[in-house]
Coordinates of C-alpha atoms in Angstrom, one line a residue:
M30 CA 6.3 27.8 -16.0
G31 CA 9.4 27.6 -13.8
I32 CA 11.8 24.8 -13.0
D33 CA 11.9 21.3 -11.7
V34 CA 14.7 20.5 -9.2
K35 CA 16.0 17.1 -8.4
C36 CA 18.7 16.7 -5.7
F37 CA 21.3 13.9 -5.4
P38 CA 23.1 14.1 -2.1
M39 CA 25.9 11.7 -2.8
G40 CA 29.6 11.1 -2.1
P41 CA 31.7 11.0 1.0
L42 CA 30.8 14.6 1.9
Q43 CA 27.1 14.3 0.9
E44 CA 27.4 17.1 -1.6
N45 CA 24.2 18.1 -3.3
T46 CA 24.3 17.6 -7.1
Y47 CA 21.2 19.3 -8.6
L48 CA 19.5 18.5 -11.9
V49 CA 17.4 21.5 -12.9
T50 CA 14.9 21.2 -15.7
D51 CA 13.2 24.2 -17.4
I52 CA 9.6 23.0 -17.5
S53 CA 8.6 24.8 -20.7
T54 CA 11.4 23.4 -22.9
G55 CA 12.8 20.4 -21.1
F56 CA 16.3 21.9 -21.2
Q57 CA 18.4 20.9 -18.3
A58 CA 21.4 21.9 -16.2
V59 CA 23.5 20.2 -13.6
I60 CA 24.5 22.4 -10.8
D61 CA 27.6 21.4 -8.8
P62 CA 28.5 18.1 -10.5
G63 CA 29.9 16.2 -7.6
Y64 CA 27.8 13.0 -8.4
F65 CA 27.5 11.1 -11.6
G66 CA 25.6 7.9 -11.7
P67 CA 22.4 6.0 -12.6
Q68 CA 20.1 8.1 -10.4
A69 CA 21.0 11.3 -12.2
E70 CA 21.6 9.7 -15.7
S71 CA 18.1 8.3 -15.7
E72 CA 16.6 11.8 -15.4
I73 CA 18.8 13.5 -18.0
K74 CA 17.1 14.0 -21.4
D75 CA 18.5 17.3 -22.8
L76 CA 21.5 18.6 -20.8
K77 CA 22.6 22.1 -21.8
Y78 CA 24.9 23.2 -19.0
V79 CA 27.1 21.9 -16.2
L80 CA 27.3 24.8 -13.7
L81 CA 29.7 25.2 -10.8
T82 CA 29.3 27.4 -7.7
H83 CA 32.8 27.2 -6.4
G84 CA 36.1 25.4 -6.7
H85 CA 36.1 22.7 -4.1
Y86 CA 36.6 19.1 -5.3
D87 CA 33.5 17.6 -3.9
H88 CA 31.4 20.0 -6.1
Y89 CA 33.2 19.3 -9.4
A90 CA 34.3 15.7 -8.8
A91 CA 32.1 14.3 -11.6
A92 CA 32.3 17.3 -14.0
E93 CA 34.6 15.5 -16.5
R94 CA 32.3 12.5 -16.6
Y95 CA 29.3 14.7 -17.5
L96 CA 31.2 16.4 -20.2
K97 CA 32.3 13.1 -21.7
K98 CA 28.8 11.7 -21.7
Y99 CA 27.1 14.9 -22.9
P100 CA 29.8 16.6 -25.0
D101 CA 27.4 19.4 -26.2
A102 CA 26.8 20.6 -22.6
V103 CA 28.6 23.9 -21.7
F104 CA 30.7 23.8 -18.6
A105 CA 30.5 27.2 -16.7
A106 CA 32.5 28.0 -13.6
P107 CA 33.3 31.1 -11.5
A108 CA 35.9 33.4 -13.1
G109 CA 37.3 34.1 -9.6
E110 CA 38.1 30.5 -8.7
S111 CA 41.2 30.0 -10.8
F112 CA 43.4 29.1 -7.8
L113 CA 41.2 26.3 -6.5
L114 CA 40.1 25.0 -9.9
H115 CA 43.8 24.5 -10.8
G116 CA 44.9 22.9 -7.6
G117 CA 45.1 23.8 -3.9
L118 CA 46.1 21.6 -0.9
D119 CA 42.6 21.2 0.4
N120 CA 41.4 19.9 -3.0
K121 CA 44.2 17.4 -3.0
W122 CA 43.1 15.8 0.3
M123 CA 39.4 16.0 -0.7
S124 CA 40.1 14.2 -4.0
V125 CA 41.5 11.2 -2.2
S126 CA 38.0 10.3 -0.9
Y127 CA 36.6 10.5 -4.5
G128 CA 39.4 8.5 -6.2
G129 CA 41.4 11.5 -7.6
G130 CA 41.0 13.5 -10.7
T131 CA 41.1 17.2 -11.8
C132 CA 38.6 19.8 -12.9
P133 CA 38.2 20.2 -16.6
E134 CA 38.7 23.7 -18.2
A135 CA 35.5 25.7 -18.2
S136 CA 34.3 26.9 -21.6
L137 CA 32.4 29.8 -19.9
L138 CA 33.7 31.9 -17.0
L139 CA 31.1 33.7 -14.9
N140 CA 31.2 37.0 -13.2
E141 CA 28.7 39.1 -11.1
G142 CA 25.7 40.1 -13.3
D143 CA 26.2 37.5 -15.9
T144 CA 23.1 35.4 -16.9
V145 CA 22.8 31.8 -18.0
T146 CA 19.7 31.1 -20.1
L147 CA 18.1 27.7 -19.8
G148 CA 15.0 27.7 -22.1
D149 CA 12.6 30.1 -20.5
T150 CA 14.6 30.2 -17.2
Q151 CA 17.4 32.7 -16.5
F152 CA 20.0 32.2 -13.8
R153 CA 21.5 35.4 -12.5
V154 CA 25.1 35.1 -11.3
I155 CA 25.6 36.6 -7.8
E156 CA 29.2 36.7 -6.5
T157 CA 29.3 35.6 -2.8
P158 CA 33.0 35.3 -1.8
G159 CA 33.8 34.1 1.7
H160 CA 33.7 30.3 1.7
T161 CA 36.1 30.6 -1.2
E162 CA 37.4 33.8 -2.8
G163 CA 35.4 33.4 -6.0
G164 CA 32.2 31.6 -5.1
I165 CA 29.0 32.4 -6.8
C166 CA 25.3 31.6 -6.5
F167 CA 22.7 31.0 -9.3
A168 CA 19.4 32.7 -8.8
T169 CA 16.1 32.7 -10.6
D170 CA 13.2 34.9 -9.5
K171 CA 12.1 32.2 -7.0
E172 CA 15.1 30.0 -6.3
I173 CA 18.8 30.3 -5.5
F174 CA 21.5 27.7 -5.5
T175 CA 24.0 28.8 -2.9
G176 CA 26.8 26.2 -3.1
D177 CA 28.6 26.3 0.3
T178 CA 27.8 30.0 1.1
L179 CA 24.5 29.5 3.0
F180 CA 23.0 26.3 4.4
R181 CA 19.9 25.6 6.5
L182 CA 20.8 27.1 9.9
S183 CA 24.4 27.1 9.0
V184 CA 27.0 28.7 6.7
G185 CA 30.1 27.6 4.8
N186 CA 33.4 26.7 6.4
T187 CA 36.0 29.5 6.1
S188 CA 39.0 27.7 7.4
L189 CA 39.9 26.2 4.0
E190 CA 42.1 27.9 1.4
T191 CA 40.9 31.3 0.3
G192 CA 38.1 31.4 2.9
D193 CA 37.5 34.4 5.0
W194 CA 34.8 34.8 7.7
A195 CA 34.2 38.5 7.5
T196 CA 33.8 38.3 3.7
L197 CA 31.4 35.4 4.0
E198 CA 29.3 37.2 6.5
E199 CA 29.1 40.3 4.3
S200 CA 28.2 38.3 1.3
I201 CA 25.3 36.7 3.1
R202 CA 24.0 39.9 4.7
S203 CA 24.4 42.2 1.6
R204 CA 23.8 39.8 -1.3
L205 CA 21.5 37.0 0.0
Y206 CA 19.5 38.4 2.9
T207 CA 18.4 41.3 0.6
L208 CA 16.6 38.9 -1.7
D209 CA 12.9 38.0 -1.5
E210 CA 12.2 36.2 1.8
N211 CA 10.2 33.6 0.1
M212 CA 13.0 32.6 -2.2
I213 CA 13.9 28.9 -1.9
V214 CA 17.5 28.2 -1.0
Y215 CA 19.1 25.1 -2.5
P216 CA 22.4 24.7 -0.7
G217 CA 25.5 22.6 -1.5
H218 CA 24.9 20.3 1.5
G219 CA 21.8 19.5 3.5
P220 CA 18.1 20.3 3.0
A221 CA 16.5 23.3 1.2
T222 CA 15.4 26.3 3.2
Q223 CA 14.2 29.9 2.5
I224 CA 15.9 33.3 2.7
G225 CA 13.4 34.6 5.2
Y226 CA 13.8 31.6 7.6
E227 CA 17.6 32.0 7.5
K228 CA 17.4 35.8 8.2
R229 CA 15.3 35.0 11.3
S230 CA 16.8 31.8 12.5
N231 CA 20.4 31.2 11.3
P232 CA 22.6 31.5 14.4
F233 CA 25.8 32.3 12.4
V234 CA 24.8 35.5 10.6

């Protein structure tokens, strides 16, 4: 039956926190837990996962709060993001805007080809380094959550720690633009888009 997606663009950097519900079972996952508050809490009924696309502070700022409120939820993060998840100068300055804090330890580390099962929904892990060295996306058959790799008519900044422009461009061309053109893209900032639209119109790739 698919998934229901609710987006909460909150915080100083307007990071998109997504609450995804498997329609068949009601099981839920939070993707990129930058925001925690009443708008999201009122929608959470059966949280199974807290999922992270990459190791920038604005995307994990509220992870610890979710895990305290929902202790049975599994926190899953990219295996290749150890440097950023355990520090980094850029995360230090980002954290000031959010009141400080650190990222909790993930109980599940994700690599290319791994899957996360949420009821009848399976998220495939696609490694898309470039914005950061270990960034990943979460894809179903019809949707993909791209973190800060691909935005509507834009792409992620590569001037921060572990970023690399050539790597980002290659990730988008070889890993994302090869997907179904009708696939809905849910990015880490800004509005949703589609793979086909970005292939035709994104001026950066």
